[in-house]
PDB file of C-alpha atoms (C1' of nucleotides) in Angstrom:
ATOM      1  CA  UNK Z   1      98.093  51.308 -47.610  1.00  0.00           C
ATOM      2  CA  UNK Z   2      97.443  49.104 -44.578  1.00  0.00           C
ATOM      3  CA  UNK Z   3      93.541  50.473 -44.274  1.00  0.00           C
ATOM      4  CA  UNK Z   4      92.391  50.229 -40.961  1.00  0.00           C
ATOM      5  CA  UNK Z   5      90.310  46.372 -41.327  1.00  0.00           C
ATOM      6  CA  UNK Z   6      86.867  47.212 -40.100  1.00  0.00           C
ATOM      7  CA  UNK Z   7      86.345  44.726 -37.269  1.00  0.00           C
ATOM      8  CA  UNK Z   8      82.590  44.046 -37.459  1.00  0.00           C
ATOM      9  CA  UNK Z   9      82.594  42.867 -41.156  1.00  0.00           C
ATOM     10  CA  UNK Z  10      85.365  39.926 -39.320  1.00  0.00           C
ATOM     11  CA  UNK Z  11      83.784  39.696 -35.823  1.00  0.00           C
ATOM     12  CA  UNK Z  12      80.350  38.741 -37.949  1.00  0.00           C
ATOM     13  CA  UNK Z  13      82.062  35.738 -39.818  1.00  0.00           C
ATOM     14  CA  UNK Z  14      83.744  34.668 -36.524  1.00  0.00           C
ATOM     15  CA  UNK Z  15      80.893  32.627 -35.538  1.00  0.00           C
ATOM     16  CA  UNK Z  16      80.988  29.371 -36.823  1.00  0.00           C
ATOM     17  CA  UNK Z  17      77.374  28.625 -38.096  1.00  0.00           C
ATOM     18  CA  UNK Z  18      77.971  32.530 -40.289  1.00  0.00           C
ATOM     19  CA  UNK Z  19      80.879  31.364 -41.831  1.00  0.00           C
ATOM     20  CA  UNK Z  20      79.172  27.821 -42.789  1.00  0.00           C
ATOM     21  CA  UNK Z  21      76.476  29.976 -44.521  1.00  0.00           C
ATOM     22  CA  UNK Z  22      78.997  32.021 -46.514  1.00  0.00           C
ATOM     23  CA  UNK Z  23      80.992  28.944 -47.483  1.00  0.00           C
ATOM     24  CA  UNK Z  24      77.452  27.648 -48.481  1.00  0.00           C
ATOM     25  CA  UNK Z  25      76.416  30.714 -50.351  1.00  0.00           C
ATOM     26  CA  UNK Z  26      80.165  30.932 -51.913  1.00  0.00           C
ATOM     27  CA  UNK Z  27      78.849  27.413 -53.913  1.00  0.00           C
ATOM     28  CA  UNK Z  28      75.435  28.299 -54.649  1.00  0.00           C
ATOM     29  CA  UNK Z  29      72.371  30.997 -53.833  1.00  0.00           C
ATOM     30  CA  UNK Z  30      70.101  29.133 -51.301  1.00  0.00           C
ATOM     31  CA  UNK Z  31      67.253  30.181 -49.658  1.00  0.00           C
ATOM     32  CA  UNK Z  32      66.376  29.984 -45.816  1.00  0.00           C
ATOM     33  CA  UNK Z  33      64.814  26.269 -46.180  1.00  0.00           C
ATOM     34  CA  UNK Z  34      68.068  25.051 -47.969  1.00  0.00           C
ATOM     35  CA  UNK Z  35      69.940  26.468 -45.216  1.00  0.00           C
ATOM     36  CA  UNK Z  36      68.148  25.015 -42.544  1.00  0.00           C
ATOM     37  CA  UNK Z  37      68.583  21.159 -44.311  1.00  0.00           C
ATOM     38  CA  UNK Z  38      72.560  22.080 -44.831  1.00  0.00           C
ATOM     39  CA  UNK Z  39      73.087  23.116 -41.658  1.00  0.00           C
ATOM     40  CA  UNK Z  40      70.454  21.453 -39.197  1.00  0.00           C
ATOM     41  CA  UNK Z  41      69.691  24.665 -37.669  1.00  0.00           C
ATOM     42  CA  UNK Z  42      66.177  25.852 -36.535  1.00  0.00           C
ATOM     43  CA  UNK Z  43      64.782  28.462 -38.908  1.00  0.00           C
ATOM     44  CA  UNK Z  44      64.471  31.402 -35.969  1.00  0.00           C
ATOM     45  CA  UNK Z  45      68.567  31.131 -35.602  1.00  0.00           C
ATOM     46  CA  UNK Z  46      69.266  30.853 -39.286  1.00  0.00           C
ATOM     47  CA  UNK Z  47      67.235  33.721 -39.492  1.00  0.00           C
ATOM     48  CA  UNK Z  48      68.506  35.825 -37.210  1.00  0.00           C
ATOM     49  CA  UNK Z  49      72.237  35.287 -38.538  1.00  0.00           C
ATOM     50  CA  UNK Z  50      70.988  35.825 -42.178  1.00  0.00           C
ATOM     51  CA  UNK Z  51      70.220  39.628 -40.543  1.00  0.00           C
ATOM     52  CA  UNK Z  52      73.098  40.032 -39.226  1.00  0.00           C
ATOM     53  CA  UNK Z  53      74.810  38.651 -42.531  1.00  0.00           C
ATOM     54  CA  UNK Z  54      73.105  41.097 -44.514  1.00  0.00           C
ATOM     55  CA  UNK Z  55      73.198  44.216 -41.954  1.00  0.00           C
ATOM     56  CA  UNK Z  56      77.064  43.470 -42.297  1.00  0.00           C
ATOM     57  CA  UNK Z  57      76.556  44.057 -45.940  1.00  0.00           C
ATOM     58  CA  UNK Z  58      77.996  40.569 -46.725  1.00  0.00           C
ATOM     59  CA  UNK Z  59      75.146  38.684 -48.574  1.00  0.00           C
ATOM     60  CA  UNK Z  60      71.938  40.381 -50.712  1.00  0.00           C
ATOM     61  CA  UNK Z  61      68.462  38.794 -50.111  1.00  0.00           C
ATOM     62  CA  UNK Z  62      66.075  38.472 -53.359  1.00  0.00           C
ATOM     63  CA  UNK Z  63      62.274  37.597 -52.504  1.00  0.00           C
ATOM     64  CA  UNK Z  64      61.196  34.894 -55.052  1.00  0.00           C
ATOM     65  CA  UNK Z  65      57.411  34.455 -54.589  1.00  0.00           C
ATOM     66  CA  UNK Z  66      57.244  33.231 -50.901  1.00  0.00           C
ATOM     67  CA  UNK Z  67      60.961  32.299 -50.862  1.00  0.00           C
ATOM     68  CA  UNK Z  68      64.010  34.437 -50.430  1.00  0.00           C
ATOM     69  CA  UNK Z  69      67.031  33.947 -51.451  1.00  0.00           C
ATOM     70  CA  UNK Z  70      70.210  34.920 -50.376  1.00  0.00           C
ATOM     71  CA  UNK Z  71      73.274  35.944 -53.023  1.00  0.00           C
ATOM     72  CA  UNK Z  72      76.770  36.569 -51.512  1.00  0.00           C
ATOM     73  CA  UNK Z  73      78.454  39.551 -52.127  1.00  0.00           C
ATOM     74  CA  UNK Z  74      81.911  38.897 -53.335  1.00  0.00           C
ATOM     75  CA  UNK Z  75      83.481  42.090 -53.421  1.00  0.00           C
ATOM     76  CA  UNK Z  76      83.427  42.404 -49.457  1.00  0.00           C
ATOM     77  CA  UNK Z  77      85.317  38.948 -49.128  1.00  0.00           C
ATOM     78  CA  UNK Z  78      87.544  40.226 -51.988  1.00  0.00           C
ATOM     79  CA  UNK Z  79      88.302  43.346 -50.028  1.00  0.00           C
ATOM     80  CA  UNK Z  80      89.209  41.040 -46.930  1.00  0.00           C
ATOM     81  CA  UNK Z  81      91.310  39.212 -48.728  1.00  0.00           C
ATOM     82  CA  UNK Z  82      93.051  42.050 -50.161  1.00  0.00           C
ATOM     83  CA  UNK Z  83      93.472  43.594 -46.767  1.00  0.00           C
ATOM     84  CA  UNK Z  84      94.581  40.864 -45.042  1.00  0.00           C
ATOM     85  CA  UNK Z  85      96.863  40.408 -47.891  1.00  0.00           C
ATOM     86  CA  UNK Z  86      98.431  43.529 -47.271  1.00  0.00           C
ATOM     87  CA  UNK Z  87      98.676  43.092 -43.580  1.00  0.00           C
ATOM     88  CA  UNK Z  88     100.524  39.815 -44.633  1.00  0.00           C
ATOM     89  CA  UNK Z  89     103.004  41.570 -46.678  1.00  0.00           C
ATOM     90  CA  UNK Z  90     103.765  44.263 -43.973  1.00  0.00           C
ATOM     91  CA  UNK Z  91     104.260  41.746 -41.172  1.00  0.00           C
ATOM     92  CA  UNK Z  92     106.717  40.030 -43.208  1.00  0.00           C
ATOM     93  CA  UNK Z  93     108.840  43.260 -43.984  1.00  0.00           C
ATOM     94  CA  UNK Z  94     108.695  44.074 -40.343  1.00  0.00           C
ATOM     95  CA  UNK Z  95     109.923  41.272 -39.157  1.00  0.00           C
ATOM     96  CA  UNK Z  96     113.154  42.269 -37.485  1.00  0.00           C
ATOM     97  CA  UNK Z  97     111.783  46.296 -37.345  1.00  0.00           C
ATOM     98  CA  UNK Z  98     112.184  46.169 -33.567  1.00  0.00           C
ATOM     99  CA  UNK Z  99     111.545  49.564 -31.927  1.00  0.00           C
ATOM    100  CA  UNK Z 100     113.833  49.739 -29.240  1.00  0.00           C
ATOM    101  CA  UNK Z 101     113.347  49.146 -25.605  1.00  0.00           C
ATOM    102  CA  UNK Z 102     111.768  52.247 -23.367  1.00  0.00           C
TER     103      UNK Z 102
ATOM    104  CA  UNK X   1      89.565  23.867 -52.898  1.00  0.00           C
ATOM    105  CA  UNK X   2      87.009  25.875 -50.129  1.00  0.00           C
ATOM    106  CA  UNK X   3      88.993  24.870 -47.260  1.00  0.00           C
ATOM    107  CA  UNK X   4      86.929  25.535 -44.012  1.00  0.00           C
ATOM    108  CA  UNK X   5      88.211  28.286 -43.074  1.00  0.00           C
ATOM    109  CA  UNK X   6      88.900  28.124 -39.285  1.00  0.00           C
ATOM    110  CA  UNK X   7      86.611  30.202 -37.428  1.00  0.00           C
ATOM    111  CA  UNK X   8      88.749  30.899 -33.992  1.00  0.00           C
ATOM    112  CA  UNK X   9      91.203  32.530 -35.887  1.00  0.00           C
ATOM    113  CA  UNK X  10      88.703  35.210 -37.194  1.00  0.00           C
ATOM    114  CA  UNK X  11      86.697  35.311 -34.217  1.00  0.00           C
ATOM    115  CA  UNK X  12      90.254  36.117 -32.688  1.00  0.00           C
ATOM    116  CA  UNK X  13      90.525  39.086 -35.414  1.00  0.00           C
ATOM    117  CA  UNK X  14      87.252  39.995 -34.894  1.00  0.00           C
ATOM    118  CA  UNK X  15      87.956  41.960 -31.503  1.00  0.00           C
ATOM    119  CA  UNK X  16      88.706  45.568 -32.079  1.00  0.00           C
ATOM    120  CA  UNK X  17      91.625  46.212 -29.850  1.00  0.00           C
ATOM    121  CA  UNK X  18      93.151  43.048 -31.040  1.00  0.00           C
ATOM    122  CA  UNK X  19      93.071  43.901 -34.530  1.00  0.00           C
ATOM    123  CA  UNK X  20      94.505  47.242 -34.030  1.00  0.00           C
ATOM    124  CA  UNK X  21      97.294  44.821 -31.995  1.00  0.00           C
ATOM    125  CA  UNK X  22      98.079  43.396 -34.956  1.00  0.00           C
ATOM    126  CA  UNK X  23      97.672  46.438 -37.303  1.00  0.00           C
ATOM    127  CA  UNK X  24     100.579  47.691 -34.904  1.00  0.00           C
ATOM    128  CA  UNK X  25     102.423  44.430 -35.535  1.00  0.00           C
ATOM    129  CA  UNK X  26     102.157  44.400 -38.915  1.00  0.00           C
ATOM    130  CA  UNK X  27     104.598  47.954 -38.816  1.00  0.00           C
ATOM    131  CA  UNK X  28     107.045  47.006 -36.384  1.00  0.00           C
ATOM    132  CA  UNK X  29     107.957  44.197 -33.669  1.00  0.00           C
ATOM    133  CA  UNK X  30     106.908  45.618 -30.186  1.00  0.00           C
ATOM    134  CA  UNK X  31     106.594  44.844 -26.456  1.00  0.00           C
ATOM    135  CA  UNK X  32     104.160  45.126 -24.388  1.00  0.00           C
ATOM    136  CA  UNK X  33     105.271  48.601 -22.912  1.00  0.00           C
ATOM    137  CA  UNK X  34     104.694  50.075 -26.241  1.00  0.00           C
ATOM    138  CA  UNK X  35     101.500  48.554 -26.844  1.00  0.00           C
ATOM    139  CA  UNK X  36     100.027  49.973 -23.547  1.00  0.00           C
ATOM    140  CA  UNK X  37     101.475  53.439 -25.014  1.00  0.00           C
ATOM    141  CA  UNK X  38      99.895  52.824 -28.515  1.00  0.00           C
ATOM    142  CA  UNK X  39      96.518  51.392 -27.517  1.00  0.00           C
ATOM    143  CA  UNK X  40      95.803  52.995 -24.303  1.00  0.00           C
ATOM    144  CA  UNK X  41      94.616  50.036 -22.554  1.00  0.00           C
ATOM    145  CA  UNK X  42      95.779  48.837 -19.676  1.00  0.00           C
ATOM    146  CA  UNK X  43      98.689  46.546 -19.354  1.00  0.00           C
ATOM    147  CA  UNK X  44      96.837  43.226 -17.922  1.00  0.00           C
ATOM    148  CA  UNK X  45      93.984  43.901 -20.617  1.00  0.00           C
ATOM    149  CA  UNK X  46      96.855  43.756 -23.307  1.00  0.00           C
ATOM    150  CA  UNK X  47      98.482  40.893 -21.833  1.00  0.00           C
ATOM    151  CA  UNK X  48      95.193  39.191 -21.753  1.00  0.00           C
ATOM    152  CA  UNK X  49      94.632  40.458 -25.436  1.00  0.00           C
ATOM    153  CA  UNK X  50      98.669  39.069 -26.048  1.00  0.00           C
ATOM    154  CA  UNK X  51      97.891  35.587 -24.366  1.00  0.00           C
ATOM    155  CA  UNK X  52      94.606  35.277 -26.940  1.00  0.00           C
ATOM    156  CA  UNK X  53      96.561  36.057 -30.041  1.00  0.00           C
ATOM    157  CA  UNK X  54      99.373  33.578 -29.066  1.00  0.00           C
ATOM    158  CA  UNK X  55      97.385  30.738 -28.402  1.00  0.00           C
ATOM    159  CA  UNK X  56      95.330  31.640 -31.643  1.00  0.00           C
ATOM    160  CA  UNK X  57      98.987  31.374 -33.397  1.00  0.00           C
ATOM    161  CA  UNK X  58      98.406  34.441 -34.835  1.00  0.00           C
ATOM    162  CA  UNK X  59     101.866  35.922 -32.719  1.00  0.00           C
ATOM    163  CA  UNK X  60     105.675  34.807 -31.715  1.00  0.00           C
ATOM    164  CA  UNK X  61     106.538  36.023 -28.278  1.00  0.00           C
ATOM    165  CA  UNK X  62     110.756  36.634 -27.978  1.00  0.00           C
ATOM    166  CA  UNK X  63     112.231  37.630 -24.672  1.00  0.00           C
ATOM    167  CA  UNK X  64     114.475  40.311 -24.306  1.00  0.00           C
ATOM    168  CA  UNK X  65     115.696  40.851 -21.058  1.00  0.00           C
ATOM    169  CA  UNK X  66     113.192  42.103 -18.587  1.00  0.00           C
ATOM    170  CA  UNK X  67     110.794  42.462 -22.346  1.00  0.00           C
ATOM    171  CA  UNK X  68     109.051  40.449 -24.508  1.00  0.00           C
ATOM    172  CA  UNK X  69     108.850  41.237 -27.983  1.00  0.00           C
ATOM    173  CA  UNK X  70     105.561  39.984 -30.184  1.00  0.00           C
ATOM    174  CA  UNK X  71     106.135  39.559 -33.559  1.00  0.00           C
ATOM    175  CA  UNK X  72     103.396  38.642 -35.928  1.00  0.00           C
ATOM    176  CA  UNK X  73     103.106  35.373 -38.036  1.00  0.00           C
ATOM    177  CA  UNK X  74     102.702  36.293 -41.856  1.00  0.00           C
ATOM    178  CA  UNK X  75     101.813  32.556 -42.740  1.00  0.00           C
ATOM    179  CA  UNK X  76      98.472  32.795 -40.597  1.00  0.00           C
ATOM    180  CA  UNK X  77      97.484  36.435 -42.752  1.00  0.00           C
ATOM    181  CA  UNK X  78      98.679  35.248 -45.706  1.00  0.00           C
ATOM    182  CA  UNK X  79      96.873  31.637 -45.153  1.00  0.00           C
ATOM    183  CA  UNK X  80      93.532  33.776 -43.926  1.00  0.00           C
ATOM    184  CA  UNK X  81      93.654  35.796 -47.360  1.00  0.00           C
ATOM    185  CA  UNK X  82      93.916  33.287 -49.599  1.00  0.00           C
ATOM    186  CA  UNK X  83      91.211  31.366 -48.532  1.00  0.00           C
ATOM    187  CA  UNK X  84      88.911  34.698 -48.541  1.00  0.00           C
ATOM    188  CA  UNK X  85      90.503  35.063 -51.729  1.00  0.00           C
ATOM    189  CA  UNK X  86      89.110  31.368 -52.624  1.00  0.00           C
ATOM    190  CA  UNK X  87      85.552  32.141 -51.540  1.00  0.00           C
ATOM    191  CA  UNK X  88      85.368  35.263 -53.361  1.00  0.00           C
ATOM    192  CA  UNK X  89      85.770  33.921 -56.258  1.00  0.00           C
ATOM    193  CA  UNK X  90      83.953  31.115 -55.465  1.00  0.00           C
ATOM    194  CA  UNK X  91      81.432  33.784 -54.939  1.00  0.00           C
ATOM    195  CA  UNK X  92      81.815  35.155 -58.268  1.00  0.00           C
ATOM    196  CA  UNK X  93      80.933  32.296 -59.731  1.00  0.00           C
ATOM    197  CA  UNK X  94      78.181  30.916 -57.821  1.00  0.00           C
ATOM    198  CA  UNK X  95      76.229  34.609 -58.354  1.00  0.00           C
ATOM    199  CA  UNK X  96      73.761  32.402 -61.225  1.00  0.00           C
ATOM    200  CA  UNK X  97      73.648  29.239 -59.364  1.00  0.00           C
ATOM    201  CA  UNK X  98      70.478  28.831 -58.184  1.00  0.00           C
ATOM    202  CA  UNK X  99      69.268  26.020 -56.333  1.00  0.00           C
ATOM    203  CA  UNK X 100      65.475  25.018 -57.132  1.00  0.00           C
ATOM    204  CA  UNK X 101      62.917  25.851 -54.518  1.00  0.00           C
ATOM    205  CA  UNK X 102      61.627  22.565 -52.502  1.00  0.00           C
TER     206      UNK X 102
ATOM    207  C1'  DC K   1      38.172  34.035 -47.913  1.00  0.00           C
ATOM    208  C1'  DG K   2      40.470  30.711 -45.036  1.00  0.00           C
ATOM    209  C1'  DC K   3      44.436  27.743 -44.891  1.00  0.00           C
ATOM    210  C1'  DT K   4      49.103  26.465 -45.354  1.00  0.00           C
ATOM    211  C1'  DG K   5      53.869  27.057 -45.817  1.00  0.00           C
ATOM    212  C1'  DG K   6      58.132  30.202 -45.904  1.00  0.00           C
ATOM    213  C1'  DT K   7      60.255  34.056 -43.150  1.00  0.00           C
ATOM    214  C1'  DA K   8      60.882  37.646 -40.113  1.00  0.00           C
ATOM    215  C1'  DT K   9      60.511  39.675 -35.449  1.00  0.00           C
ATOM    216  C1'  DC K  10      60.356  39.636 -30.388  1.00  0.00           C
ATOM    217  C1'  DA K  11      61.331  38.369 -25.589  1.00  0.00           C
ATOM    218  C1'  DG K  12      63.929  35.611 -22.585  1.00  0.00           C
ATOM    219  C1'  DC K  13      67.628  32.723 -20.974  1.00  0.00           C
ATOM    220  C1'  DG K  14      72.302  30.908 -20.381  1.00  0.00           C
ATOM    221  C1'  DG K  15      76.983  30.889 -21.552  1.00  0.00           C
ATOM    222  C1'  DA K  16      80.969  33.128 -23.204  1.00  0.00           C
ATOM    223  C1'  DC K  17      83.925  37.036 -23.440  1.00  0.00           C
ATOM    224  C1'  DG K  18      86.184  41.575 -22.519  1.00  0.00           C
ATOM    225  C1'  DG K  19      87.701  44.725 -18.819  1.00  0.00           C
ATOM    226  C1'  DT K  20      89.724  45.484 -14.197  1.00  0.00           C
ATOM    227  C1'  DG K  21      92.227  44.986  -9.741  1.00  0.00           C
ATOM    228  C1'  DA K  22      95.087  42.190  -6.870  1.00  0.00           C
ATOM    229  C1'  DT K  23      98.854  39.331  -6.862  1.00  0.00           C
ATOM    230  C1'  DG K  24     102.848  36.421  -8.404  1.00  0.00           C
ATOM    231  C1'  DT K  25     107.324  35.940 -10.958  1.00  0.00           C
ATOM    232  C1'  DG K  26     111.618  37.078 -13.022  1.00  0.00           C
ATOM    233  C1'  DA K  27     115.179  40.247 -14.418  1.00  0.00           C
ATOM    234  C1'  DC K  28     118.050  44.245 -13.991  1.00  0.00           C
ATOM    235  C1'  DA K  29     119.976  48.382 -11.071  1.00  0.00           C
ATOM    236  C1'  DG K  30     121.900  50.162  -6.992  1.00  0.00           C
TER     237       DG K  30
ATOM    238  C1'  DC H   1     119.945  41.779  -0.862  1.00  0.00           C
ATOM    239  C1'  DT H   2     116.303  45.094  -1.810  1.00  0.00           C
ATOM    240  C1'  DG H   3     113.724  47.745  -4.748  1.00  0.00           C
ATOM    241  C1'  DT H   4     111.821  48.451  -9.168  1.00  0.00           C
ATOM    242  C1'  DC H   5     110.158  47.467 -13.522  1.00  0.00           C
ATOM    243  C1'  DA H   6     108.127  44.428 -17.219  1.00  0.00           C
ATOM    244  C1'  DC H   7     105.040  41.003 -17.691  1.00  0.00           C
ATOM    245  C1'  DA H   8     101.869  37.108 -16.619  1.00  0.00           C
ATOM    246  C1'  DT H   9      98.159  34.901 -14.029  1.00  0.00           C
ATOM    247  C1'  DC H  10      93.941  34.702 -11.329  1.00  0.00           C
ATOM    248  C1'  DA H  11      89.352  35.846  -9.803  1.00  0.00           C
ATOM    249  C1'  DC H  12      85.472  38.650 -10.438  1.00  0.00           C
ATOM    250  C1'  DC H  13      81.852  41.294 -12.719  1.00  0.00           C
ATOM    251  C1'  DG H  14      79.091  43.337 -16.348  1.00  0.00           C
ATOM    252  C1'  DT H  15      77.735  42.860 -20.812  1.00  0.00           C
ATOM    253  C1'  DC H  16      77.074  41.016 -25.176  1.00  0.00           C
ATOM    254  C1'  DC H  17      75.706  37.299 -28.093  1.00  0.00           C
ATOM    255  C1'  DG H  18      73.845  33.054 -29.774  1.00  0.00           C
ATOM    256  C1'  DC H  19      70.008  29.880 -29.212  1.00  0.00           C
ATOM    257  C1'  DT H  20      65.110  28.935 -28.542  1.00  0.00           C
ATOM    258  C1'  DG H  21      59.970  29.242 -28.411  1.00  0.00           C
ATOM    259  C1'  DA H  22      56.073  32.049 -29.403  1.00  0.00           C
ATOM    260  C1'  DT H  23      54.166  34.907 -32.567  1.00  0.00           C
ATOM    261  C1'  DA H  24      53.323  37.991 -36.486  1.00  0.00           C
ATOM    262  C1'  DC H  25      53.686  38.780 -41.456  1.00  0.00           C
ATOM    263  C1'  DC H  26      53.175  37.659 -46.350  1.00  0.00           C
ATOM    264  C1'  DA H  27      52.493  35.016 -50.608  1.00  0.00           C
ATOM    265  C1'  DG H  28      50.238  31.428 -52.991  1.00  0.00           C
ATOM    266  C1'  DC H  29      46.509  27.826 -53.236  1.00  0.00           C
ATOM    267  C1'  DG H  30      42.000  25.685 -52.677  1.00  0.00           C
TER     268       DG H  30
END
DNA sequence: CGCTGGTATCAGCGGACGGTGATGTGACAG
DNA sequence: CTGTCACATCACCGTCCGCTGATACCAGCG
């Protein structure tokens, strides 16, 4: 029903070193430390972007003794997809719905 | 296959008023003079907005006389969903996968 | 307890980006 | 031709955001 696509969930995995950690995390959980190796990032920035992954409500963090771990949440990329999906099949339909000229 | 997604393209998206551009879009082809009514910005801020979203490939630009009509690329939303589509489910499946600590 | 290693927070800096006004261009009407 | 309208481009400014270094916090280990 063409729900209005909330722009901060997309404007957070618009940065390019965010949406390396989701692809990432989409493979496997990983903690900060494994993060830092994949990506060659200092911990302080991986850090920071792991807050605003999870304020964005896109990945849950699990404390394992003095680790923590981060688990992506699937349903919001699902929802994305399903959203996009549907913008996808509307553009296509309105393809020649011009509204005319003023 | 977890195609890297490209990031410009959703950093492109992730701009309020340009999303609700192309929520617009996705209902009907329009011109610029109806944006400005729609959106309430002003008309060099929309053209600015317009000139981002064409270079992104995201819109088609088709004169009409003294107008130019945008009309939105399904391919690009329908390319962007599937691969969302791709790492949810890669998601799914990765939930267990744990990766030893170091 | 003190030490070490894994993470989070904070303050600051520099670059990038969105918004705006002035101006240019091209097309139609009179 | 002249004016007007639709649209694009340019230059500028304020702000936000990502990166970094310093530092604090917390869990295990000796």
């Amino acid at each position: 029903m063409l729900t209005s696509v909330d722009p901060d969930v997309i404007r957070v995995l618009g940065d390019p070193l965010r949406l390396k950690i989701v692809s990432l995390l989409a493979r496997e959980t990983l903690c900060t430390t494994h993060l830092v190796e994949e990506t060659g990032a200092k911990q302080t920035n991986l850090s920071n972007h792991m807050r605003v992954l999870r304020e964005a409500g896109l990945v849950e963090t699990e404390p394992c003794g003095r680790f923590t771990y981060y688990r992506l949440k699937p349903e919001v990329l699902a929802g994305l997809s399903e959203q996009f999906a549907e913008l996808a099949a509307s553009a296509r339909t309105a393809a020649d719905n011009k509204r005319a000229c003023p």
